[in-house]
Structure formats: C-alpha cells, structure tokens
Tab-separated table of C-alpha atoms in Angstrom:
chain	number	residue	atom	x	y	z
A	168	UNK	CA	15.640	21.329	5.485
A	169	UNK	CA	12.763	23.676	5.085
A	170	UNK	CA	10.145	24.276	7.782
A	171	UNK	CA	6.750	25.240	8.717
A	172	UNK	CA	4.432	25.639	11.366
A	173	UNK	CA	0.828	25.155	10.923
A	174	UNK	CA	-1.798	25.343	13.587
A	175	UNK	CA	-5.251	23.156	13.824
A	176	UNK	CA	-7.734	23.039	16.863
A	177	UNK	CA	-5.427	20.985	19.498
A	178	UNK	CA	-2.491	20.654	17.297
A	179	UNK	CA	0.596	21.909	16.199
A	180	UNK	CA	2.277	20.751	13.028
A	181	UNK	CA	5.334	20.767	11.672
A	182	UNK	CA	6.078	20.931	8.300
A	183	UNK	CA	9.513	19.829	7.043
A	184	UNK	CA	10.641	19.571	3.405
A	185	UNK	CA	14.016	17.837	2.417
A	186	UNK	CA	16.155	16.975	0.097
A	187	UNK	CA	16.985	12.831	-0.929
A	188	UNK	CA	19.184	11.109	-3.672
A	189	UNK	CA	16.673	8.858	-5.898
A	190	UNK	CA	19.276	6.255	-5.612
A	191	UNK	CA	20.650	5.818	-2.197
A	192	UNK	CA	23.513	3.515	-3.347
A	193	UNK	CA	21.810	0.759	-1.726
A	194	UNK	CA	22.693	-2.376	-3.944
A	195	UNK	CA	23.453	-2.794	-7.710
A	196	UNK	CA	20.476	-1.546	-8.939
A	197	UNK	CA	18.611	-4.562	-11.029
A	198	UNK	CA	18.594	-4.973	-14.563
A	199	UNK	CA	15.033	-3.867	-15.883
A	200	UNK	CA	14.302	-6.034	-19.110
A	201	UNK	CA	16.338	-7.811	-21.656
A	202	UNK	CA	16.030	-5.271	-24.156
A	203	UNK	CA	16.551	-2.634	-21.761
A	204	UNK	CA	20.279	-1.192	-22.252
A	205	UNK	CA	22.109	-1.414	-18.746
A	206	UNK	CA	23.227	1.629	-18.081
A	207	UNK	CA	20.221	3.986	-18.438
A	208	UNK	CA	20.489	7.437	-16.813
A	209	UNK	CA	18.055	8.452	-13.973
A	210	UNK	CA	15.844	11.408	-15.107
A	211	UNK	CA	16.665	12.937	-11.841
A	212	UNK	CA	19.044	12.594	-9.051
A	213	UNK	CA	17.305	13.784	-5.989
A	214	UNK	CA	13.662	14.199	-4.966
A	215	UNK	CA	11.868	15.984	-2.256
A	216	UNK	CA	10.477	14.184	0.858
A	217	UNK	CA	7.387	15.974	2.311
A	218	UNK	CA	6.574	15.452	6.099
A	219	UNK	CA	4.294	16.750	8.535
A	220	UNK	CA	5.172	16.728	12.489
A	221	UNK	CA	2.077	16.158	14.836
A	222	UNK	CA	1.852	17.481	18.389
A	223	UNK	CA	-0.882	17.686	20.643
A	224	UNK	CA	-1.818	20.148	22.637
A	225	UNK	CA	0.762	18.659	25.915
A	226	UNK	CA	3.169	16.853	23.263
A	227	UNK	CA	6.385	18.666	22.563
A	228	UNK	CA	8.616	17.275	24.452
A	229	UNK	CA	6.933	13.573	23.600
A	230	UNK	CA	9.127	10.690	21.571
A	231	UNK	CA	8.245	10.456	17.679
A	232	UNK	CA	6.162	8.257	15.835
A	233	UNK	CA	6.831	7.610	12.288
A	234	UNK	CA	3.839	6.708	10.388
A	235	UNK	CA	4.016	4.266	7.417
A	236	UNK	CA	0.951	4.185	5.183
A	237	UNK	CA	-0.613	1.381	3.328
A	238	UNK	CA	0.013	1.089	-0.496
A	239	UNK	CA	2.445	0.998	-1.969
A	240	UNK	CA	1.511	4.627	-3.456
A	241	UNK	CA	-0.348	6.059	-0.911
A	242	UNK	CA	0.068	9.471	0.706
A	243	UNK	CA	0.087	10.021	4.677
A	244	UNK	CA	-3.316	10.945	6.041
A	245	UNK	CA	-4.104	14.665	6.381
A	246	UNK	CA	-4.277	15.265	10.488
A	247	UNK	CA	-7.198	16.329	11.755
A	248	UNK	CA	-8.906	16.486	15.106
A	249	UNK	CA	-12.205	17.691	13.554
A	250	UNK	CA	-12.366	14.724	11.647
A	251	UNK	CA	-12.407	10.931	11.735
A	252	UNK	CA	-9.402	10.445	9.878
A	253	UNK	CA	-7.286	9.120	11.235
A	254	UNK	CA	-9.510	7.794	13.573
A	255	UNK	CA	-5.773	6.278	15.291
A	256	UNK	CA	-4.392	10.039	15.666
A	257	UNK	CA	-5.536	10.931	19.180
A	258	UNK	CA	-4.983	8.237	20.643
A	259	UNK	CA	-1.485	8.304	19.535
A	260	UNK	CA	-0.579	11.715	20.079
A	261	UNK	CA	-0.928	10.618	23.984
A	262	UNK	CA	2.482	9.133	24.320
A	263	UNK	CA	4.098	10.535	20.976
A	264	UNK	CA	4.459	13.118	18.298
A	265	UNK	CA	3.558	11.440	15.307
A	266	UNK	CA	5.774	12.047	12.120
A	267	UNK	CA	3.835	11.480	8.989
A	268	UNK	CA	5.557	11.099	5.828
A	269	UNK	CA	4.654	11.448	2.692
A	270	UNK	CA	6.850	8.134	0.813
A	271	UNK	CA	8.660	9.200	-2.310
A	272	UNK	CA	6.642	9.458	-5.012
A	273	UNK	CA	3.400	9.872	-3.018
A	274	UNK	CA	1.832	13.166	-1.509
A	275	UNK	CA	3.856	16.152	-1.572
A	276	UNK	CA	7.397	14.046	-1.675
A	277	UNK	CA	7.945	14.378	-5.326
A	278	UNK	CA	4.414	12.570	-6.723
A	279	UNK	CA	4.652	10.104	-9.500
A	280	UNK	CA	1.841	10.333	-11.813
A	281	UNK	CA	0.186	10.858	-15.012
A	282	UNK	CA	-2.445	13.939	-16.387
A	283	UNK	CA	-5.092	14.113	-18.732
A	284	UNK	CA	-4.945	16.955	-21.217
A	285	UNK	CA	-7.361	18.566	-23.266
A	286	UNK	CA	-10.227	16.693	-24.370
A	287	UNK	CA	-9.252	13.862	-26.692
A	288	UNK	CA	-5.642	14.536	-26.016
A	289	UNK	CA	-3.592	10.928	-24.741
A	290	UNK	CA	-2.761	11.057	-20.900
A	291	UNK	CA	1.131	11.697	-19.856
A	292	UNK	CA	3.373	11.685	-17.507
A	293	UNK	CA	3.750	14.215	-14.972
A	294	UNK	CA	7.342	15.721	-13.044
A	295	UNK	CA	10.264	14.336	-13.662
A	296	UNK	CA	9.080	11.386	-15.692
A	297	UNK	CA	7.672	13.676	-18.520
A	298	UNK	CA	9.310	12.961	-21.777
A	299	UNK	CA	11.278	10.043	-20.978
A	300	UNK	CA	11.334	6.568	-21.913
A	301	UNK	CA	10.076	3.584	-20.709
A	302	UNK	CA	13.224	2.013	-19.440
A	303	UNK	CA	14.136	5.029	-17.642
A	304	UNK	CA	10.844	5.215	-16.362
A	305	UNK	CA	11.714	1.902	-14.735
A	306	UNK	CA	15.089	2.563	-14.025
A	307	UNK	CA	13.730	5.615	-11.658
A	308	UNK	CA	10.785	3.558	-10.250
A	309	UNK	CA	12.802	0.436	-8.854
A	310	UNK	CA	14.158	3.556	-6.060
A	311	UNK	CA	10.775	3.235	-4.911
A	312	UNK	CA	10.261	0.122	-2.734
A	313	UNK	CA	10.257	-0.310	0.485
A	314	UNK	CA	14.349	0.085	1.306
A	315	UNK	CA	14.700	2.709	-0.050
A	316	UNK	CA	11.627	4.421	2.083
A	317	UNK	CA	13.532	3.257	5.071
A	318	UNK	CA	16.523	5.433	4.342
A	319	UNK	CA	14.243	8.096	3.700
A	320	UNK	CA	12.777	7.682	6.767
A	321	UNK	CA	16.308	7.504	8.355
A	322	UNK	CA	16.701	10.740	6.547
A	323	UNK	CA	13.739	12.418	8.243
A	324	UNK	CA	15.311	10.354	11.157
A	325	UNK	CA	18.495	12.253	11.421
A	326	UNK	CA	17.275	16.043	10.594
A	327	UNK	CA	14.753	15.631	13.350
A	328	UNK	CA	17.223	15.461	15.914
A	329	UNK	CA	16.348	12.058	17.061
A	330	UNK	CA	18.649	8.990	18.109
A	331	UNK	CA	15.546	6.747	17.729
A	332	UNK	CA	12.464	6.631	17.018
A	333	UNK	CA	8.699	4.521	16.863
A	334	UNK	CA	7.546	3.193	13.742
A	335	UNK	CA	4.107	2.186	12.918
A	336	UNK	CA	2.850	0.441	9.629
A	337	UNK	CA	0.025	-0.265	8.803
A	338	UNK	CA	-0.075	-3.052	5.915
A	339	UNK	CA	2.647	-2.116	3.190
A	340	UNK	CA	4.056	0.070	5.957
A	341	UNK	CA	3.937	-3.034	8.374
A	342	UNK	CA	6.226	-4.529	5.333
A	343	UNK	CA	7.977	-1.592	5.487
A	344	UNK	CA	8.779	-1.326	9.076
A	345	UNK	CA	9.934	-5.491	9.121
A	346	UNK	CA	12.470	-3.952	6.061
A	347	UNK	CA	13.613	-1.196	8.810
A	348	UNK	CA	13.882	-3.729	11.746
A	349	UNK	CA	16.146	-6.102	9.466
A	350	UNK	CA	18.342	-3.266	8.469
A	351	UNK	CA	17.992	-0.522	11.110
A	352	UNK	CA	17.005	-1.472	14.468
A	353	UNK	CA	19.800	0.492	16.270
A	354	UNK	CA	17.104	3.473	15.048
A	355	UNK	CA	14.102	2.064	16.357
A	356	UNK	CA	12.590	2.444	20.419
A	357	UNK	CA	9.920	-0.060	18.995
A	358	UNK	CA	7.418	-0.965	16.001
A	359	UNK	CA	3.709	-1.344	15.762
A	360	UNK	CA	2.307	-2.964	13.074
A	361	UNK	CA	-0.899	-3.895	11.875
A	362	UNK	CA	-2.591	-6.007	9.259
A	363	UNK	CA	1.405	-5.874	7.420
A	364	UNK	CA	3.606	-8.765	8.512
A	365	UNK	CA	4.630	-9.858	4.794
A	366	UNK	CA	5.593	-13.240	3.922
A	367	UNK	CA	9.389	-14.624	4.414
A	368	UNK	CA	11.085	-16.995	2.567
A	369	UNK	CA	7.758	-17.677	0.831
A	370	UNK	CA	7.465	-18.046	-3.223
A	371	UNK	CA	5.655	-14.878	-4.292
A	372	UNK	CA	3.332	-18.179	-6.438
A	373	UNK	CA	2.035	-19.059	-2.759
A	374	UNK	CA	1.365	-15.620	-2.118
A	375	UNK	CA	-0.356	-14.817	-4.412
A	376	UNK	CA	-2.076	-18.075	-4.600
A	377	UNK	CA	-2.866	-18.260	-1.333
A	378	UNK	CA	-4.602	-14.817	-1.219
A	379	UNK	CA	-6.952	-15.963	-4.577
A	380	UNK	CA	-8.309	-18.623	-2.076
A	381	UNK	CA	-8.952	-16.279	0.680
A	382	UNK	CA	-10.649	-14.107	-1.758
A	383	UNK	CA	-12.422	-17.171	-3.256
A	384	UNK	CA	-13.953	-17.613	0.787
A	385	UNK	CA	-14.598	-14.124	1.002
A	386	UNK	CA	-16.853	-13.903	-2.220
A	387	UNK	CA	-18.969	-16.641	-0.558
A	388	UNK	CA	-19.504	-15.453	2.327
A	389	UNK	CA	-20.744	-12.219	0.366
A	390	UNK	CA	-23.227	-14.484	-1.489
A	391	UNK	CA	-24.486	-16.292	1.483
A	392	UNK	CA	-25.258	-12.705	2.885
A	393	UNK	CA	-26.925	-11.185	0.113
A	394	UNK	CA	-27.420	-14.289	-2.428
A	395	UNK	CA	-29.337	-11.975	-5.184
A	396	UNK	CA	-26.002	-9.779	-5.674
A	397	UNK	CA	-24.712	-13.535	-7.633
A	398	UNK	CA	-27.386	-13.696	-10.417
A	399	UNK	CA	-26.890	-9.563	-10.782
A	400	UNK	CA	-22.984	-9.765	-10.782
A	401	UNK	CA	-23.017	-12.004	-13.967
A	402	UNK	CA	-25.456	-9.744	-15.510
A	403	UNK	CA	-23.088	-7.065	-15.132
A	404	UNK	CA	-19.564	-9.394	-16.543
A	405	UNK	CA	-21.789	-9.846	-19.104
A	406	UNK	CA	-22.138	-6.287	-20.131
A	407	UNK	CA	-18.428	-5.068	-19.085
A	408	UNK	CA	-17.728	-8.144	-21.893
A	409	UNK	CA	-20.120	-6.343	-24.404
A	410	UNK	CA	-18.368	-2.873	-23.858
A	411	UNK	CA	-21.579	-1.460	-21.426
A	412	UNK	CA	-19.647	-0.632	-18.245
A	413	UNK	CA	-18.112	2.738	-18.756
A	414	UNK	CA	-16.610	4.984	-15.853
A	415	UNK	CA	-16.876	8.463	-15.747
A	416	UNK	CA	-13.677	9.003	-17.792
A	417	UNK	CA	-14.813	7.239	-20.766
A	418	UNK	CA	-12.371	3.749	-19.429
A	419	UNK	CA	-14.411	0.737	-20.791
A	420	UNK	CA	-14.804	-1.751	-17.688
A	421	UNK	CA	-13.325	-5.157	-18.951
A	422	UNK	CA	-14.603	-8.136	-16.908
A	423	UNK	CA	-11.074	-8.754	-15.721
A	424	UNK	CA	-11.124	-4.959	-13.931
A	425	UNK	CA	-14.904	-5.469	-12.686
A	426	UNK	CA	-13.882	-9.128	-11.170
A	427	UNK	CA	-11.539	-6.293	-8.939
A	428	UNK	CA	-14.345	-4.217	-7.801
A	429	UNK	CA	-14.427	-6.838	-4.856
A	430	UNK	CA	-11.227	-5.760	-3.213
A	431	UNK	CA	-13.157	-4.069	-0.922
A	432	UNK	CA	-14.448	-7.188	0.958
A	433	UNK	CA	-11.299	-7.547	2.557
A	434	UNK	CA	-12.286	-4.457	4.954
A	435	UNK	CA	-15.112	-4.398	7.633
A	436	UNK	CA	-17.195	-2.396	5.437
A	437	UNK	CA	-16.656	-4.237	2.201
A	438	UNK	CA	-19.892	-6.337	1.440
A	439	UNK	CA	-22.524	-3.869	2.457
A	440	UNK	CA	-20.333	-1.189	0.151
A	441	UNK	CA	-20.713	-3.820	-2.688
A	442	UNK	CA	-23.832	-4.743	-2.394
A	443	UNK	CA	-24.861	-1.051	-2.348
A	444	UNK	CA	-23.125	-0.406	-6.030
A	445	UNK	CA	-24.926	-3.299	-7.665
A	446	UNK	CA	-28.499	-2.252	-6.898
A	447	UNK	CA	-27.872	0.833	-8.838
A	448	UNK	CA	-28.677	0.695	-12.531
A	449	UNK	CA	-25.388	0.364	-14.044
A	450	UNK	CA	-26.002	3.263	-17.155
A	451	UNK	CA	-26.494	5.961	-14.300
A	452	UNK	CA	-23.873	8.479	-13.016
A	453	UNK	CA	-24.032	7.364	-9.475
A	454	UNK	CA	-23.187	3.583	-10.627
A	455	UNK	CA	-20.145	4.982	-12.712
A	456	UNK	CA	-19.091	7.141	-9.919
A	457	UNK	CA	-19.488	4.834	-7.201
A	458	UNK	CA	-17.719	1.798	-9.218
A	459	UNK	CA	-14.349	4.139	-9.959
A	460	UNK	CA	-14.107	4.912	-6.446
A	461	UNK	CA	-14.399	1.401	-5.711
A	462	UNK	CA	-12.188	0.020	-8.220
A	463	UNK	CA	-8.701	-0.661	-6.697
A	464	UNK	CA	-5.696	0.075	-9.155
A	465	UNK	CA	-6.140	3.306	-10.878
A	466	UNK	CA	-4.090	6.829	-11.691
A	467	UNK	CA	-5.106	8.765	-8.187
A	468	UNK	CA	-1.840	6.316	-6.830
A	469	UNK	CA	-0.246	4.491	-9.583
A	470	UNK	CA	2.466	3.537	-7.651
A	471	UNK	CA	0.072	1.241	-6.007
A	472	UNK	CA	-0.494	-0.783	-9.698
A	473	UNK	CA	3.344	-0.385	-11.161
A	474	UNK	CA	4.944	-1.309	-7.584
A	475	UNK	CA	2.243	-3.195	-5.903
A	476	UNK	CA	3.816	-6.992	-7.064
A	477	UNK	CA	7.683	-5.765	-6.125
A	478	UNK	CA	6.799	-5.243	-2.115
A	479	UNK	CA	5.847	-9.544	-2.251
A	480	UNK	CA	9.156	-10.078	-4.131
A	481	UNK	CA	11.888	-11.341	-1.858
A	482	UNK	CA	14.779	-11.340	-4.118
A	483	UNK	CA	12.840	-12.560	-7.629
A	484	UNK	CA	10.661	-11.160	-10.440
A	485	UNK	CA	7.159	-11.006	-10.275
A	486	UNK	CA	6.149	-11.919	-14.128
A	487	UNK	CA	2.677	-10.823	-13.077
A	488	UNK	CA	2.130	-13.106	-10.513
A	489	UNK	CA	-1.598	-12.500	-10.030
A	490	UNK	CA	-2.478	-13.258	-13.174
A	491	UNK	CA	-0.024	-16.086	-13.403
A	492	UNK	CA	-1.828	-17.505	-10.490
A	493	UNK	CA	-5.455	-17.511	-10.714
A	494	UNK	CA	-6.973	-20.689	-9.920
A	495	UNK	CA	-9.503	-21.809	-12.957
A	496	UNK	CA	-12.276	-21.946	-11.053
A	497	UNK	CA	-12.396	-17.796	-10.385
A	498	UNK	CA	-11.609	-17.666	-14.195
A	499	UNK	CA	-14.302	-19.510	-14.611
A	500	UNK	CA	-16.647	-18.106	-12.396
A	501	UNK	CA	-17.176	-13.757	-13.166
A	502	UNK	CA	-18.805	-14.281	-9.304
A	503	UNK	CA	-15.834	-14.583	-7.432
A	504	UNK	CA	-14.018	-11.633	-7.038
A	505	UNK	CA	-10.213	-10.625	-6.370
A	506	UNK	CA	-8.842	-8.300	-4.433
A	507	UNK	CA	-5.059	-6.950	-4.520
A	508	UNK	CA	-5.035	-8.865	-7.907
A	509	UNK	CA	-3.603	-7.137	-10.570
A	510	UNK	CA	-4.312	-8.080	-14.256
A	511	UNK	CA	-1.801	-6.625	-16.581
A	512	UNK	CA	-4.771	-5.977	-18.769
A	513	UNK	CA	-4.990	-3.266	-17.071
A	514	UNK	CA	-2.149	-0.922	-18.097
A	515	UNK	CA	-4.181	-0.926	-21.053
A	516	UNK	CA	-7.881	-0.151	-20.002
A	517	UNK	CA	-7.081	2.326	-17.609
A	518	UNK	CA	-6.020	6.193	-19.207
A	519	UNK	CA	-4.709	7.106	-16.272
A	520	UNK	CA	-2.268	4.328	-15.927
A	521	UNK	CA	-1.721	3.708	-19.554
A	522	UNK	CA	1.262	6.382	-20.043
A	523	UNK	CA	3.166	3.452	-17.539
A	524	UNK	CA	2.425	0.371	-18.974
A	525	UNK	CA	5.957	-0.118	-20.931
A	526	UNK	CA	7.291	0.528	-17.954
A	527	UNK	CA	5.388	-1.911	-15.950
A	528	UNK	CA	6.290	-4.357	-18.107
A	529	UNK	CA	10.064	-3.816	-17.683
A	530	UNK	CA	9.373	-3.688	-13.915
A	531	UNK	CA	7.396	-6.858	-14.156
A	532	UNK	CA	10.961	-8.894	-15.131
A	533	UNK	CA	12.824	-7.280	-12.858
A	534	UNK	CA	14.783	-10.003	-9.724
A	535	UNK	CA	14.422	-7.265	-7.119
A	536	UNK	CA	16.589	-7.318	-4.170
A	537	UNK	CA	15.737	-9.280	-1.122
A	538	UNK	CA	13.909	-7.216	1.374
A	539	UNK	CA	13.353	-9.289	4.475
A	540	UNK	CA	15.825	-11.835	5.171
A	541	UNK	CA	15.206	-14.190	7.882
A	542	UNK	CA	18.417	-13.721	9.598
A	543	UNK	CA	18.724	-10.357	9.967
A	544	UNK	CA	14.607	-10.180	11.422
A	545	UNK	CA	16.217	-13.461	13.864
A	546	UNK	CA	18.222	-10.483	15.193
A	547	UNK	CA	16.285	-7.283	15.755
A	548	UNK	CA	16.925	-7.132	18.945
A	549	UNK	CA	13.564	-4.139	18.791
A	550	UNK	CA	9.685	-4.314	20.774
A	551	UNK	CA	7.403	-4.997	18.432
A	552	UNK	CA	3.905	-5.274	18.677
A	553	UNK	CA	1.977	-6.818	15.870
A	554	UNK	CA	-2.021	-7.105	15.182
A	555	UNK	CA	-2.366	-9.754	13.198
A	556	UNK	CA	-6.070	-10.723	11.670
A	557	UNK	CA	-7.421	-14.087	11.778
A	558	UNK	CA	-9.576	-13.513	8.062
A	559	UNK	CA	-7.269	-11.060	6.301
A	560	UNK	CA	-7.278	-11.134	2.849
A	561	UNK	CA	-4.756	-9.386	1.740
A	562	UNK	CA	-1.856	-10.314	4.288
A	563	UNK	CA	-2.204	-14.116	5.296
A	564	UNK	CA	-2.493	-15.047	8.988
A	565	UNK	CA	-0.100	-17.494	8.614
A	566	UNK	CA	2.316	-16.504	6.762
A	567	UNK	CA	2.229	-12.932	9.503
A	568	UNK	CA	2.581	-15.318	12.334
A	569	UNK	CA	5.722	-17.154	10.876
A	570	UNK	CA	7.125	-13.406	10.063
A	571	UNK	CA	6.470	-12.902	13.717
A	572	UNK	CA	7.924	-15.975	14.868
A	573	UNK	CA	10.945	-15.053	13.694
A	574	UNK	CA	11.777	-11.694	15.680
A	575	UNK	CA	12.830	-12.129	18.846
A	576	UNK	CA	10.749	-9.489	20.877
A	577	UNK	CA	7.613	-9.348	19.444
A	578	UNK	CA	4.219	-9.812	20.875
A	579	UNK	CA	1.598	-10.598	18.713
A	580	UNK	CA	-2.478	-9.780	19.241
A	581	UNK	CA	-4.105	-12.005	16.740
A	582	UNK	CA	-7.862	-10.773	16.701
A	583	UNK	CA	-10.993	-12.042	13.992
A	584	UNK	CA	-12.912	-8.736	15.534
A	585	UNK	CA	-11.265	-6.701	12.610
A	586	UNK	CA	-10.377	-6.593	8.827
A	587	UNK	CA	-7.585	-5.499	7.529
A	588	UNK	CA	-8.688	-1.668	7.990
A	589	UNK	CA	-8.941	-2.536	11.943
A	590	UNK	CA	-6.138	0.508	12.411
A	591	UNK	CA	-8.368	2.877	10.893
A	592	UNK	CA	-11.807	1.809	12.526
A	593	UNK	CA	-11.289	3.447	15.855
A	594	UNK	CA	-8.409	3.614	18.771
A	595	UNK	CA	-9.000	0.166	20.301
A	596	UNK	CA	-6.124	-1.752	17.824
A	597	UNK	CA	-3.358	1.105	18.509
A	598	UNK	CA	-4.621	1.731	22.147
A	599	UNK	CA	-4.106	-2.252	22.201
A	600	UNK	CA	-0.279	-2.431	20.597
A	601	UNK	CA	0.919	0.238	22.881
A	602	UNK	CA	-0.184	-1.367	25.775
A	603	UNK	CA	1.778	-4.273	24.511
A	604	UNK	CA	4.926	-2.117	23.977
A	605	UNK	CA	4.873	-0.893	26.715
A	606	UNK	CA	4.233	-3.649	28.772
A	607	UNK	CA	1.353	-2.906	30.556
A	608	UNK	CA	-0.561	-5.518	28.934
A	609	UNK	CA	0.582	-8.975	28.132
A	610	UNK	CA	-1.425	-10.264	24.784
C-alpha cells in the first residue's frame, strides 16, 4: 500500500493507493452473450483502488467511516471544508474518520472510460480496455458491481488496520452497504444509509415499472407548478425528432434522450432546474450547455449507463428493462419524463458512450449473481439506520421499507421533507441516522 498525507484548512488526509485482483474469485463468473465464447481472458488481472482518509482537526484516534457513493460510476466527493460539498462531511468527521473510496473503475481506482481524439477522429476506449473486444470488455465489467466493491472495501478494510468499521451509502452505496451486511457483517460497527434500500425478492419488471409511475406523478406535479413548461416541452420533442437539439459535442438529442432530461425532478432542486433550461432558446450555447449537464447517462461516468440495470438485478438479466417497461402512455406523451431510465438508443447517440455499446449489449443478457438474499439480510445481526423518503423516485418507499423489514436491527426515519439528494442538502439527515445508531434518539 502506498501513502500520502495531504493537508486542507481543518483536515488531514490520507491518501492510500492499493493493489486488487479484477476478479476476486467470488462466484462463476456469468456467461456474457450467446455468441460470446466462454472462456474469454480478462484484459487485466489487478486494478488500483484509490482512497482518501479524512480527519478532523481532534479525529485521529476516531472509528472509520467508509463512504459509498451514489452511481453506479461515480467517484467519492473531493473533501473540503471550504466548500459545500459534501455538505454531510463535518458533521461526520465529529464521531469518525471518514474513508472515502474511490469504487473500481471510478475516480482515481483504475477509471473506466472512453476519449475523444482529434477532431473527426471516432471516440475509444481508455486504460486497460483499449484495443480489446467487446466480449472482453464485458467479461472485465461484470467485476464491477456491487460485491465485488464490498471486497474492495474489505480490502481497504484490512490494510487500514481496522477490525470493523461504519459504512454509509448513499443510494447505490445504500445497495451496496445491504450487499456488505448480507455477506460481511462480522466487519461492520453499523450502517447508515440513505435514499438506497434496493428492492428484494422483487422482479427487476416491477422495478422498473414501478419507478415509470413515480416518474409519471412527478412530471405532473412539474406541470401543475409551472403549466407553460408542457406546451414548450413538445415544442422541443418536436425538434430533437427533426435533428435540432444538438449538445455541445455535436451528439444529436433524440426524443428518447431529451424525455431523460427530467431525471433531475427526483431531487429537491429538480423542477426549478428544469424549468430554468427550457426558457432558454434551445439554438444558444447556454441551452446546449445547460441540457448536457443535465442529461443523466453520458461518458463523464459510463459505468453509470453500462452497469446502472445490473445493481436492480437479483440473480437475472436485465434485457433492458427500462425500455422493456415503459408504460404507453409516457410513450405516448414526449411530456412525461423519466428518470434513471435508460434507452438502449442511447449507446448509439451518445460519442462518449458509443465505444461500449457492444459491450452493453452482452452485459444486457447477462443472469448476474444474486446480490441481496433475504436470508442472509434476516441475519445481520449489524445497527443500521436507514432514511428512507416518502416521494423518492428513484428507490421506492415501499419496496426500502420491506428491505428494512427484513434486518433485524434497523431503525428506519421515513421523512417526505427530502428527495433523494436529502444526504447532500445539509447535516440534518446524517446528524439524524447517527443519533439513531447510537441510540440517543429513537425514530
């Protein structure tokens, strides 16, 4: 293990670089396509895991907190004091160190991802996935879902010195951390977890169709706030159809991708965000701008469009279950939006993602290993403290409070005063789980 220190105002940080196998050996790995031979070779055996250790000012001698970020494909957050990102940190670093890890393939940990070269040149892949083919493209990425992050994490675990540890998740890493309490809770002092209690023992067809109808409620409750933005939005479907919407790139917006720029709603500051985009004029540089940034599944994280299905598949393929699930009436309707839908259109539209779509495809038919079985969660004998949200749109209320139902220590604060990004809009939701964990408050 390599290490650094780094100093900002009022912290300390660690930095530790280490060395993982891509495949920990943790089942049969899956076949990936029927025309896919069985035995392709990895393109690498190991990767590097990037981490950064956070200690206040008092905190050295503090217990860890392993951080779990949204996605999947998403880096840690950067720590900063200065800043408001993460707006969580402080507030944490006053009962723990807080580990924050870059997951494989994210970050610094060995990114996955794809460049442009020179003008008019095709996109490629990047690292280790550079001049290889599609099925061993696939064979690499099924090493990146969530069990194999938890060994990582044990990993990180183990060269820190420390016999256990506190996880916190927030959405894929609430997933995450539920796949580390089924299969390592002799390694965990507790979990936190917010807006990411997955679905158990549910088809990944009622996930995903259950998440189309909370994003059909949440695209009317956008249009009873600002009712113009209705009329305007089919203006602009019917442009992205005619080949007008174009992002800075050069990527032609289809109407499939636009329907996506909606995602957003599913956070507190969602609809005013929207609303903002579509009363610019759509042929100026700020609309383009503002749109990519806006626009969910893209090449900044790709692991977030090639991986995103697999982290709802418990033990079966995902066939592109979004798409396969749409109801007709948002087909229909270019005014009701989705939000962690992903069209496999896509793979095609986007540059920056198109050097993976083969791949994606193999992925796509992949039965992926079951991730959290309902027995082993019945006995994680681990705290856990769990915000759930009453209107999130990404993670279902329900199906969260069955996931918690099963464990047998958790407690559970079930709130409507957030969105899914309720972890990230101030100290009040962590300042809340900890006093749950620690028992010092009682819901």
């Amino acid at each position: 293990m390599q290490q650094t220190t780094e100093y900002q105002p009022g912290l300390t940080i660690r930095t530790l670089r280490l060395e993982a196998p891509v495949d920990h050996g943790l089942a049969r790995p899956p076949a990936i396509g029927p025309d896919a031979p069985a035995d392709v070779a990895l393109p690498a055996d190991t990767l590097e895991l990037f981490a950064r250790v956070v200690t206040g000012t008092d905190g050295a001698d503090k217990p860890y907190l392993v951080f779990l970020q949204g996605g999947p494909g998403g880096e840690a957050p950067r720590p900063s004091l200065t800043t408001s990102t993460p707006s969580w940190l402080r507030r944490a670093l006053q009962d723990y160190q807080v580990v924050m890890l870059d997951q494989r393939g994210t970050g610094l940990s060995t990114p996955v991802g794809s460049t442009l070269g020179p003008r008019r040149t095709a996109p490629g892949l990047t690292g280790v996935l550079a001049s290889t083919t599609p099925a061993q493209q696939a064979a690499y990425l099924q090493h990146f879902r969530a069990d194999s992050i938890v060994a990582d994490c044990e990993l990180v675990r183990q060269a820190l010195g420390a016999e256990q540890w506190t996880v916190l998740g927030q959405s894929f890493g609430g997933f995450t951390s539920l796949h580390y309490l089924a299969t390592h809770p002799e390694s965990l002092a507790g979990a936190l977890i917010t807006g990411g209690l997955p679905p158990v023992d549910h088809t990944i067809e009622e996930v995903y169709g259950t998440t189309w109808e909370l994003m059909i409620g949440k695209s009317e409750e956008h249009h009873r706030r600002f009712p113009g933005d209705r009329a305007r939005l089919a203006e602009l479907t019917e442009r992205a159809a005619a080949g007008e919407i174009v992002l800075p790139n050069g990527d032609v917006v289809s109407p499939e991708r636009f329907r996506t720029v909606g995602h957003g709603l599913g956070m507190s500051w969602g609809s005013e965000r929207l609303h903002h985009l579509l009363e610019r004029d759509h042929t100026s540089s700020a609309f383009a701008a503002d749109l990519e940034g806006m626009l969910p599944f893209g090449g900044r994280n790709p692991l977030y469009s090639v991986l995103h299905e697999s982290s709802m598949a418990d033990g079966v393929s995902t066939r592109w279950a979004a798409d396969r699930t749409m109801p007709d009436a948002v087909a229909a309707d270019p005014t009701l939006f989705g939000g962690e839908h992903l069209h496999r259109s896509l793979f095609t539209e986007d540059s920056l993602l198109a050097p993976f779509a083969e791949a994606a495809d193999l992925l796509a038919e992949v039965e992926w290993a079951e991730l959290y079985p309902a027995e082993a969660l019945r006995r994680a004998d681990v705290p856990v403290a769990a915000a759930v949200y009453s209107n999130d749109a990404y993670v279902p209320r329900d199906f969260s409070l069955e996931a918690a139902a099963l464990l047998p220590d958790a407690r559970v604060y079930e709130t409507s005063a957030h969105e899914h990004n309720g972890l990230g809009a101030g100290e009040d939701v962590l300042d809340h789980l900890i006093g749950l964990l620690q028992g010092t408050r009682w819901r």
